[in-house]
PDB file of C-alpha atoms in Angstrom:
ATOM      1  CA  UNK A   1      19.242   0.247 -28.614  1.00 44.00           C
ATOM      2  CA  UNK A   2      20.227  -3.292 -29.659  1.00 45.00           C
ATOM      3  CA  UNK A   3      17.355  -5.756 -29.582  1.00 46.00           C
ATOM      4  CA  UNK A   4      16.816  -9.408 -30.480  1.00 44.00           C
ATOM      5  CA  UNK A   5      14.105  -9.691 -33.111  1.00 43.00           C
ATOM      6  CA  UNK A   6      11.276 -12.099 -32.377  1.00 44.00           C
ATOM      7  CA  UNK A   7       8.294 -13.439 -34.309  1.00 43.00           C
ATOM      8  CA  UNK A   8       5.366 -11.351 -33.119  1.00 41.00           C
ATOM      9  CA  UNK A   9       2.940 -12.391 -35.867  1.00 39.00           C
ATOM     10  CA  UNK A  10       0.901 -14.342 -33.335  1.00 43.00           C
ATOM     11  CA  UNK A  11       0.991 -11.717 -30.609  1.00 75.00           C
ATOM     12  CA  UNK A  12      -2.664 -10.910 -29.950  1.00 81.00           C
ATOM     13  CA  UNK A  13      -1.789  -7.768 -28.029  1.00 81.00           C
ATOM     14  CA  UNK A  14       0.245  -6.424 -30.912  1.00 84.00           C
ATOM     15  CA  UNK A  15      -2.685  -7.017 -33.255  1.00 84.00           C
ATOM     16  CA  UNK A  16      -4.986  -5.309 -30.743  1.00 84.00           C
ATOM     17  CA  UNK A  17      -2.613  -2.356 -30.625  1.00 85.00           C
ATOM     18  CA  UNK A  18      -2.537  -2.100 -34.415  1.00 85.00           C
ATOM     19  CA  UNK A  19      -6.333  -2.336 -34.654  1.00 84.00           C
ATOM     20  CA  UNK A  20      -6.803   0.303 -31.958  1.00 80.00           C
ATOM     21  CA  UNK A  21      -4.481   2.627 -33.861  1.00 80.00           C
ATOM     22  CA  UNK A  22      -6.502   2.142 -37.048  1.00 77.00           C
ATOM     23  CA  UNK A  23      -9.856   2.571 -35.315  1.00 73.00           C
ATOM     24  CA  UNK A  24      -9.034   5.678 -33.322  1.00 60.00           C
ATOM     25  CA  UNK A  25     -11.947   6.831 -31.190  1.00 56.00           C
ATOM     26  CA  UNK A  26     -13.334  10.372 -31.540  1.00 56.00           C
ATOM     27  CA  UNK A  27     -11.178  12.816 -29.666  1.00 59.00           C
ATOM     28  CA  UNK A  28      -8.008  10.777 -30.144  1.00 59.00           C
ATOM     29  CA  UNK A  29      -5.017  12.982 -31.132  1.00 60.00           C
ATOM     30  CA  UNK A  30      -4.377  13.340 -34.857  1.00 66.00           C
ATOM     31  CA  UNK A  31      -0.618  12.938 -34.410  1.00 81.00           C
ATOM     32  CA  UNK A  32       0.408   9.313 -34.903  1.00 85.00           C
ATOM     33  CA  UNK A  33       2.885   9.572 -32.049  1.00 87.00           C
ATOM     34  CA  UNK A  34       0.346  10.955 -29.599  1.00 85.00           C
ATOM     35  CA  UNK A  35      -2.260   8.456 -30.779  1.00 85.00           C
ATOM     36  CA  UNK A  36       0.197   5.614 -30.118  1.00 89.00           C
ATOM     37  CA  UNK A  37       0.980   7.065 -26.699  1.00 87.00           C
ATOM     38  CA  UNK A  38      -2.715   7.198 -25.743  1.00 84.00           C
ATOM     39  CA  UNK A  39      -3.395   3.721 -27.152  1.00 86.00           C
ATOM     40  CA  UNK A  40      -0.445   2.205 -25.277  1.00 86.00           C
ATOM     41  CA  UNK A  41      -1.613   3.934 -22.121  1.00 82.00           C
ATOM     42  CA  UNK A  42      -5.142   2.551 -22.493  1.00 80.00           C
ATOM     43  CA  UNK A  43      -3.883  -0.992 -23.021  1.00 83.00           C
ATOM     44  CA  UNK A  44      -1.502  -0.864 -20.049  1.00 80.00           C
ATOM     45  CA  UNK A  45      -4.287   0.650 -17.958  1.00 74.00           C
ATOM     46  CA  UNK A  46      -6.605  -2.236 -18.874  1.00 74.00           C
ATOM     47  CA  UNK A  47      -3.968  -4.830 -18.019  1.00 74.00           C
ATOM     48  CA  UNK A  48      -3.081  -5.998 -21.551  1.00 81.00           C
ATOM     49  CA  UNK A  49       0.518  -6.065 -20.341  1.00 82.00           C
ATOM     50  CA  UNK A  50       1.224  -6.842 -16.711  1.00 79.00           C
ATOM     51  CA  UNK A  51       4.062  -5.452 -14.543  1.00 80.00           C
ATOM     52  CA  UNK A  52       7.371  -6.994 -15.555  1.00 83.00           C
ATOM     53  CA  UNK A  53       6.208  -8.176 -18.995  1.00 87.00           C
ATOM     54  CA  UNK A  54       8.300  -7.358 -22.055  1.00 89.00           C
ATOM     55  CA  UNK A  55       6.990  -5.372 -25.013  1.00 90.00           C
ATOM     56  CA  UNK A  56       7.754  -6.456 -28.590  1.00 88.00           C
ATOM     57  CA  UNK A  57      11.026  -5.070 -30.009  1.00 90.00           C
ATOM     58  CA  UNK A  58      10.902  -1.512 -31.310  1.00 91.00           C
ATOM     59  CA  UNK A  59      11.392  -2.477 -34.962  1.00 91.00           C
ATOM     60  CA  UNK A  60       8.599  -5.069 -34.757  1.00 90.00           C
ATOM     61  CA  UNK A  61       6.299  -2.434 -33.280  1.00 91.00           C
ATOM     62  CA  UNK A  62       7.190   0.027 -36.032  1.00 91.00           C
ATOM     63  CA  UNK A  63       6.556  -2.545 -38.795  1.00 90.00           C
ATOM     64  CA  UNK A  64       3.288  -3.825 -37.319  1.00 88.00           C
ATOM     65  CA  UNK A  65       1.942  -0.312 -36.813  1.00 89.00           C
ATOM     66  CA  UNK A  66       3.307   1.154 -40.086  1.00 89.00           C
ATOM     67  CA  UNK A  67       5.136   3.842 -38.132  1.00 91.00           C
ATOM     68  CA  UNK A  68       8.690   5.093 -38.306  1.00 93.00           C
ATOM     69  CA  UNK A  69      11.164   3.657 -35.820  1.00 93.00           C
ATOM     70  CA  UNK A  70      11.787   7.186 -34.543  1.00 93.00           C
ATOM     71  CA  UNK A  71       8.085   7.682 -33.759  1.00 93.00           C
ATOM     72  CA  UNK A  72       7.928   4.419 -31.799  1.00 93.00           C
ATOM     73  CA  UNK A  73      11.127   5.193 -29.911  1.00 92.00           C
ATOM     74  CA  UNK A  74       9.847   8.654 -29.033  1.00 92.00           C
ATOM     75  CA  UNK A  75       6.606   7.244 -27.587  1.00 91.00           C
ATOM     76  CA  UNK A  76       8.491   4.623 -25.566  1.00 92.00           C
ATOM     77  CA  UNK A  77      10.695   7.378 -24.156  1.00 90.00           C
ATOM     78  CA  UNK A  78       7.585   9.328 -23.098  1.00 87.00           C
ATOM     79  CA  UNK A  79       6.103   6.278 -21.381  1.00 88.00           C
ATOM     80  CA  UNK A  80       9.445   5.628 -19.675  1.00 86.00           C
ATOM     81  CA  UNK A  81       9.566   9.201 -18.402  1.00 80.00           C
ATOM     82  CA  UNK A  82       6.009   8.740 -17.086  1.00 76.00           C
ATOM     83  CA  UNK A  83       7.265   5.766 -15.080  1.00 76.00           C
ATOM     84  CA  UNK A  84       5.272   3.114 -16.961  1.00 81.00           C
ATOM     85  CA  UNK A  85       8.106   1.471 -18.886  1.00 88.00           C
ATOM     86  CA  UNK A  86      11.609   0.286 -18.051  1.00 88.00           C
ATOM     87  CA  UNK A  87      13.918   0.407 -21.074  1.00 86.00           C
ATOM     88  CA  UNK A  88      17.050  -1.722 -20.620  1.00 85.00           C
ATOM     89  CA  UNK A  89      20.000  -1.375 -22.954  1.00 82.00           C
ATOM     90  CA  UNK A  90      20.460  -4.605 -24.878  1.00 82.00           C
ATOM     91  CA  UNK A  91      17.477  -6.321 -23.248  1.00 85.00           C
ATOM     92  CA  UNK A  92      14.365  -4.480 -24.435  1.00 89.00           C
ATOM     93  CA  UNK A  93      11.437  -2.611 -22.944  1.00 91.00           C
ATOM     94  CA  UNK A  94       9.400  -3.850 -19.971  1.00 90.00           C
ATOM     95  CA  UNK A  95       6.310  -2.747 -18.075  1.00 87.00           C
ATOM     96  CA  UNK A  96       7.570  -1.251 -14.833  1.00 81.00           C
ATOM     97  CA  UNK A  97       7.386  -3.700 -11.950  1.00 73.00           C
ATOM     98  CA  UNK A  98       5.191  -2.903  -8.989  1.00 57.00           C
ATOM     99  CA  UNK A  99       8.073  -2.840  -6.521  1.00 53.00           C
ATOM    100  CA  UNK A 100      10.000  -0.329  -8.625  1.00 53.00           C
ATOM    101  CA  UNK A 101       7.139   2.148  -8.340  1.00 51.00           C
ATOM    102  CA  UNK A 102       5.868   1.266  -4.881  1.00 46.00           C
ATOM    103  CA  UNK A 103       9.289   1.647  -3.308  1.00 44.00           C
ATOM    104  CA  UNK A 104       9.689   5.235  -4.476  1.00 46.00           C
ATOM    105  CA  UNK A 105       6.322   6.974  -4.540  1.00 44.00           C
ATOM    106  CA  UNK A 106       5.240   8.964  -1.465  1.00 47.00           C
ATOM    107  CA  UNK A 107       6.711   6.585   1.098  1.00 68.00           C
ATOM    108  CA  UNK A 108       7.486   8.069   4.505  1.00 81.00           C
ATOM    109  CA  UNK A 109       9.940   6.846   7.128  1.00 86.00           C
ATOM    110  CA  UNK A 110      11.802   8.044  10.204  1.00 92.00           C
ATOM    111  CA  UNK A 111      15.544   8.392  10.706  1.00 91.00           C
ATOM    112  CA  UNK A 112      17.266   7.324  13.920  1.00 90.00           C
ATOM    113  CA  UNK A 113      19.068   9.796  16.142  1.00 88.00           C
ATOM    114  CA  UNK A 114      22.310   9.350  14.175  1.00 85.00           C
ATOM    115  CA  UNK A 115      20.559  10.829  11.140  1.00 79.00           C
ATOM    116  CA  UNK A 116      21.723   7.933   8.942  1.00 79.00           C
ATOM    117  CA  UNK A 117      20.048   4.657   9.869  1.00 88.00           C
ATOM    118  CA  UNK A 118      16.288   4.144   9.577  1.00 86.00           C
ATOM    119  CA  UNK A 119      13.921   3.345  12.404  1.00 90.00           C
ATOM    120  CA  UNK A 120      12.389  -0.147  12.165  1.00 89.00           C
ATOM    121  CA  UNK A 121       8.608  -0.347  12.144  1.00 88.00           C
ATOM    122  CA  UNK A 122       5.825  -2.851  12.664  1.00 90.00           C
ATOM    123  CA  UNK A 123       2.373  -2.500  11.108  1.00 90.00           C
ATOM    124  CA  UNK A 124      -0.863  -3.651  12.712  1.00 92.00           C
ATOM    125  CA  UNK A 125      -4.042  -3.583  10.624  1.00 94.00           C
ATOM    126  CA  UNK A 126      -6.959  -2.656  12.872  1.00 94.00           C
ATOM    127  CA  UNK A 127      -9.696  -3.066  10.299  1.00 95.00           C
ATOM    128  CA  UNK A 128     -10.596  -3.146   6.600  1.00 95.00           C
ATOM    129  CA  UNK A 129     -14.098  -1.812   6.001  1.00 96.00           C
ATOM    130  CA  UNK A 130     -16.359  -0.219   3.436  1.00 97.00           C
ATOM    131  CA  UNK A 131     -17.807   3.144   4.362  1.00 97.00           C
ATOM    132  CA  UNK A 132     -20.376   5.463   2.797  1.00 97.00           C
ATOM    133  CA  UNK A 133     -19.277   8.394   4.959  1.00 96.00           C
ATOM    134  CA  UNK A 134     -18.157  11.482   3.112  1.00 96.00           C
ATOM    135  CA  UNK A 135     -15.156  13.666   3.782  1.00 96.00           C
ATOM    136  CA  UNK A 136     -11.985  14.927   2.144  1.00 96.00           C
ATOM    137  CA  UNK A 137     -11.327  11.413   0.822  1.00 97.00           C
ATOM    138  CA  UNK A 138     -14.627  11.270  -1.080  1.00 97.00           C
ATOM    139  CA  UNK A 139     -14.110  14.773  -2.470  1.00 97.00           C
ATOM    140  CA  UNK A 140     -10.741  13.629  -3.802  1.00 97.00           C
ATOM    141  CA  UNK A 141     -11.568  10.090  -4.960  1.00 97.00           C
ATOM    142  CA  UNK A 142     -15.205  10.466  -5.961  1.00 96.00           C
ATOM    143  CA  UNK A 143     -17.469   7.433  -5.779  1.00 94.00           C
ATOM    144  CA  UNK A 144     -20.373   6.513  -3.511  1.00 95.00           C
ATOM    145  CA  UNK A 145     -18.428   4.430  -0.993  1.00 97.00           C
ATOM    146  CA  UNK A 146     -14.840   3.668  -0.078  1.00 98.00           C
ATOM    147  CA  UNK A 147     -12.630   0.925   1.308  1.00 97.00           C
ATOM    148  CA  UNK A 148     -10.762   2.063   4.431  1.00 97.00           C
ATOM    149  CA  UNK A 149      -7.654   0.248   5.641  1.00 96.00           C
ATOM    150  CA  UNK A 150      -7.065   1.369   9.235  1.00 96.00           C
ATOM    151  CA  UNK A 151      -3.526   0.755  10.538  1.00 94.00           C
ATOM    152  CA  UNK A 152      -1.310   1.566  13.499  1.00 95.00           C
ATOM    153  CA  UNK A 153       2.444   1.647  12.849  1.00 93.00           C
ATOM    154  CA  UNK A 154       4.841   1.107  15.740  1.00 94.00           C
ATOM    155  CA  UNK A 155       8.105   2.932  15.004  1.00 93.00           C
ATOM    156  CA  UNK A 156      11.022   1.258  16.747  1.00 92.00           C
ATOM    157  CA  UNK A 157       9.076   0.834  19.971  1.00 93.00           C
ATOM    158  CA  UNK A 158       9.432   4.594  20.509  1.00 95.00           C
ATOM    159  CA  UNK A 159       6.095   5.931  19.273  1.00 96.00           C
ATOM    160  CA  UNK A 160       3.086   5.044  17.130  1.00 96.00           C
ATOM    161  CA  UNK A 161       1.603   6.471  13.947  1.00 96.00           C
ATOM    162  CA  UNK A 162      -2.009   6.062  12.825  1.00 97.00           C
ATOM    163  CA  UNK A 163      -2.972   5.683   9.147  1.00 95.00           C
ATOM    164  CA  UNK A 164      -6.294   5.499   7.334  1.00 97.00           C
ATOM    165  CA  UNK A 165      -5.920   4.531   3.668  1.00 96.00           C
ATOM    166  CA  UNK A 166      -8.967   5.177   1.417  1.00 98.00           C
ATOM    167  CA  UNK A 167      -9.751   3.622  -1.979  1.00 97.00           C
ATOM    168  CA  UNK A 168     -12.739   3.622  -4.318  1.00 97.00           C
ATOM    169  CA  UNK A 169     -14.941   0.687  -3.243  1.00 97.00           C
ATOM    170  CA  UNK A 170     -16.343   0.012  -6.715  1.00 95.00           C
ATOM    171  CA  UNK A 171     -12.875  -0.873  -7.961  1.00 93.00           C
ATOM    172  CA  UNK A 172     -11.183  -2.312  -4.883  1.00 95.00           C
ATOM    173  CA  UNK A 173     -13.985  -4.100  -2.976  1.00 95.00           C
ATOM    174  CA  UNK A 174     -12.160  -7.511  -3.236  1.00 94.00           C
ATOM    175  CA  UNK A 175      -9.744  -6.166  -0.597  1.00 94.00           C
ATOM    176  CA  UNK A 176     -12.479  -6.871   1.937  1.00 95.00           C
ATOM    177  CA  UNK A 177     -12.042 -10.608   1.296  1.00 93.00           C
ATOM    178  CA  UNK A 178      -8.294 -10.662   2.023  1.00 90.00           C
ATOM    179  CA  UNK A 179      -7.033 -11.858   5.433  1.00 88.00           C
ATOM    180  CA  UNK A 180      -5.975  -8.998   7.673  1.00 86.00           C
ATOM    181  CA  UNK A 181      -2.642 -10.751   8.208  1.00 84.00           C
ATOM    182  CA  UNK A 182      -1.961 -10.628   4.464  1.00 86.00           C
ATOM    183  CA  UNK A 183      -2.514  -6.880   4.355  1.00 85.00           C
ATOM    184  CA  UNK A 184      -0.268  -6.418   7.397  1.00 83.00           C
ATOM    185  CA  UNK A 185       2.668  -7.747   5.405  1.00 71.00           C
ATOM    186  CA  UNK A 186       1.963  -5.803   2.208  1.00 78.00           C
ATOM    187  CA  UNK A 187       2.937  -2.389   0.893  1.00 82.00           C
ATOM    188  CA  UNK A 188      -0.536  -1.263  -0.197  1.00 87.00           C
ATOM    189  CA  UNK A 189       0.727   0.654  -3.217  1.00 85.00           C
ATOM    190  CA  UNK A 190       2.614  -2.408  -4.471  1.00 82.00           C
ATOM    191  CA  UNK A 191      -0.491  -4.557  -3.890  1.00 85.00           C
ATOM    192  CA  UNK A 192      -2.654  -2.193  -5.951  1.00 87.00           C
ATOM    193  CA  UNK A 193      -0.189  -2.323  -8.819  1.00 83.00           C
ATOM    194  CA  UNK A 194       0.338  -6.090  -8.734  1.00 79.00           C
ATOM    195  CA  UNK A 195      -3.285  -7.139  -8.286  1.00 82.00           C
ATOM    196  CA  UNK A 196      -5.283  -4.333  -9.918  1.00 84.00           C
ATOM    197  CA  UNK A 197      -2.845  -2.795 -12.424  1.00 80.00           C
ATOM    198  CA  UNK A 198      -3.295   0.444 -10.494  1.00 85.00           C
ATOM    199  CA  UNK A 199       0.142   1.957  -9.908  1.00 84.00           C
ATOM    200  CA  UNK A 200       0.680   5.129  -7.917  1.00 85.00           C
ATOM    201  CA  UNK A 201       2.650   7.309 -10.326  1.00 82.00           C
ATOM    202  CA  UNK A 202       2.622  10.596  -8.425  1.00 84.00           C
ATOM    203  CA  UNK A 203       2.134  11.641  -4.842  1.00 87.00           C
ATOM    204  CA  UNK A 204       1.356  14.928  -3.098  1.00 91.00           C
ATOM    205  CA  UNK A 205       1.852  15.464   0.657  1.00 92.00           C
ATOM    206  CA  UNK A 206       0.194  18.086   2.800  1.00 94.00           C
ATOM    207  CA  UNK A 207       1.226  18.567   6.420  1.00 95.00           C
ATOM    208  CA  UNK A 208       0.049  20.746   9.273  1.00 95.00           C
ATOM    209  CA  UNK A 209       0.675  20.798  13.006  1.00 96.00           C
ATOM    210  CA  UNK A 210      -2.186  21.051  15.458  1.00 96.00           C
ATOM    211  CA  UNK A 211      -3.379  19.620  18.787  1.00 97.00           C
ATOM    212  CA  UNK A 212      -4.325  15.961  18.584  1.00 97.00           C
ATOM    213  CA  UNK A 213      -8.047  15.203  18.579  1.00 96.00           C
ATOM    214  CA  UNK A 214      -9.066  12.826  21.409  1.00 96.00           C
ATOM    215  CA  UNK A 215      -9.810   9.893  19.071  1.00 94.00           C
ATOM    216  CA  UNK A 216      -6.443  10.251  17.329  1.00 95.00           C
ATOM    217  CA  UNK A 217      -4.516  10.764  20.559  1.00 97.00           C
ATOM    218  CA  UNK A 218      -5.917   7.512  21.967  1.00 96.00           C
ATOM    219  CA  UNK A 219      -4.816   5.543  18.897  1.00 95.00           C
ATOM    220  CA  UNK A 220      -1.176   6.631  19.133  1.00 96.00           C
ATOM    221  CA  UNK A 221      -0.835   6.649  22.918  1.00 95.00           C
ATOM    222  CA  UNK A 222      -0.813  10.407  23.460  1.00 96.00           C
ATOM    223  CA  UNK A 223      -2.900  12.783  25.516  1.00 96.00           C
ATOM    224  CA  UNK A 224      -5.712  14.814  23.914  1.00 96.00           C
ATOM    225  CA  UNK A 225      -4.518  18.257  22.912  1.00 96.00           C
ATOM    226  CA  UNK A 226      -0.844  17.291  22.714  1.00 97.00           C
ATOM    227  CA  UNK A 227       0.933  18.610  19.593  1.00 96.00           C
ATOM    228  CA  UNK A 228       0.857  16.370  16.552  1.00 97.00           C
ATOM    229  CA  UNK A 229       1.376  16.295  12.801  1.00 96.00           C
ATOM    230  CA  UNK A 230      -1.486  15.566  10.410  1.00 97.00           C
ATOM    231  CA  UNK A 231      -0.286  14.457   6.991  1.00 95.00           C
ATOM    232  CA  UNK A 232      -2.498  13.908   3.951  1.00 96.00           C
ATOM    233  CA  UNK A 233      -1.012  11.846   1.114  1.00 93.00           C
ATOM    234  CA  UNK A 234      -2.770  12.045  -2.251  1.00 94.00           C
ATOM    235  CA  UNK A 235      -1.953   9.339  -4.800  1.00 92.00           C
ATOM    236  CA  UNK A 236      -2.429   9.668  -8.557  1.00 92.00           C
ATOM    237  CA  UNK A 237      -2.357   6.915 -11.200  1.00 88.00           C
ATOM    238  CA  UNK A 238      -2.816   6.752 -14.975  1.00 84.00           C
ATOM    239  CA  UNK A 239      -3.827  10.052 -16.602  1.00 82.00           C
ATOM    240  CA  UNK A 240      -3.111  11.689 -13.255  1.00 87.00           C
ATOM    241  CA  UNK A 241      -6.408  10.292 -11.927  1.00 91.00           C
ATOM    242  CA  UNK A 242      -6.831  10.057  -8.116  1.00 96.00           C
ATOM    243  CA  UNK A 243      -6.130   6.524  -6.872  1.00 94.00           C
ATOM    244  CA  UNK A 244      -5.759   6.746  -3.071  1.00 96.00           C
ATOM    245  CA  UNK A 245      -6.202   9.093  -0.122  1.00 97.00           C
ATOM    246  CA  UNK A 246      -4.237   8.552   3.088  1.00 96.00           C
ATOM    247  CA  UNK A 247      -4.544  10.404   6.380  1.00 96.00           C
ATOM    248  CA  UNK A 248      -1.586   9.916   8.740  1.00 96.00           C
ATOM    249  CA  UNK A 249      -1.411  11.129  12.338  1.00 97.00           C
ATOM    250  CA  UNK A 250       2.058  11.499  13.876  1.00 97.00           C
ATOM    251  CA  UNK A 251       2.895  12.515  17.461  1.00 97.00           C
ATOM    252  CA  UNK A 252       5.422  15.214  18.229  1.00 94.00           C
ATOM    253  CA  UNK A 253       8.780  13.418  18.031  1.00 93.00           C
ATOM    254  CA  UNK A 254      12.484  14.162  17.906  1.00 92.00           C
ATOM    255  CA  UNK A 255      12.952  11.689  15.073  1.00 93.00           C
ATOM    256  CA  UNK A 256      13.328  13.151  11.607  1.00 93.00           C
ATOM    257  CA  UNK A 257      10.514  12.411   9.156  1.00 91.00           C
ATOM    258  CA  UNK A 258      11.641  11.726   5.586  1.00 88.00           C
ATOM    259  CA  UNK A 259       9.228  11.637   2.631  1.00 83.00           C
ATOM    260  CA  UNK A 260      10.177  10.032  -0.678  1.00 71.00           C
ATOM    261  CA  UNK A 261       8.530  10.703  -4.014  1.00 58.00           C
TER     262      UNK A 261
END
């Protein structure tokens, strides 16, 4: 990969990276490559580099860290495969932008009757609250309380979908201070990455069909007991740690549901 060399002698983050490599904590891998991988991961996780920022050139990293160029390149390839870095031929290596991850990880949508075009949708945020109630979300996320973003999604004026999006309150409590209108316009996964350096790197979906509970039926304009789809979306972030829990209720519909990620 061709790169333009730059003066990184004053780059505080590069010095922090070098110091962290030299002062490896107990339990850190003995392999220099794996130690660099873990150290990079910790620094990205803590926000040392923000989405879209460029890393120093590979040769500068190798010289500053007293590592071979091959070792550095191997670690950058691993981080790229994990979805954390974007390596561009001739340009360098960048922290993956929020939109690049948010657009592709466990996003669901509906296809129109032609099977090609997508159904338009409109989101309405009903509430953003903190709850101490326990359920599947708390078993998955842990923590004493959780932020719940309650939304109704109108799909092309044809039907409605209900979503409850759970996050750990200790980390994401500032969401309570945001205007509801702001959250209406935002992809929540992109927001978490941009504002909290908390990307969703992997998603798991679980679906089952069963009669709609009365409270869910009322939210999506259906009758109690009518058939529906209950989807649980589990989001994972750095180190495959749980980051979000989403429960989605979908009425029986002829429109095809497509899940990405």
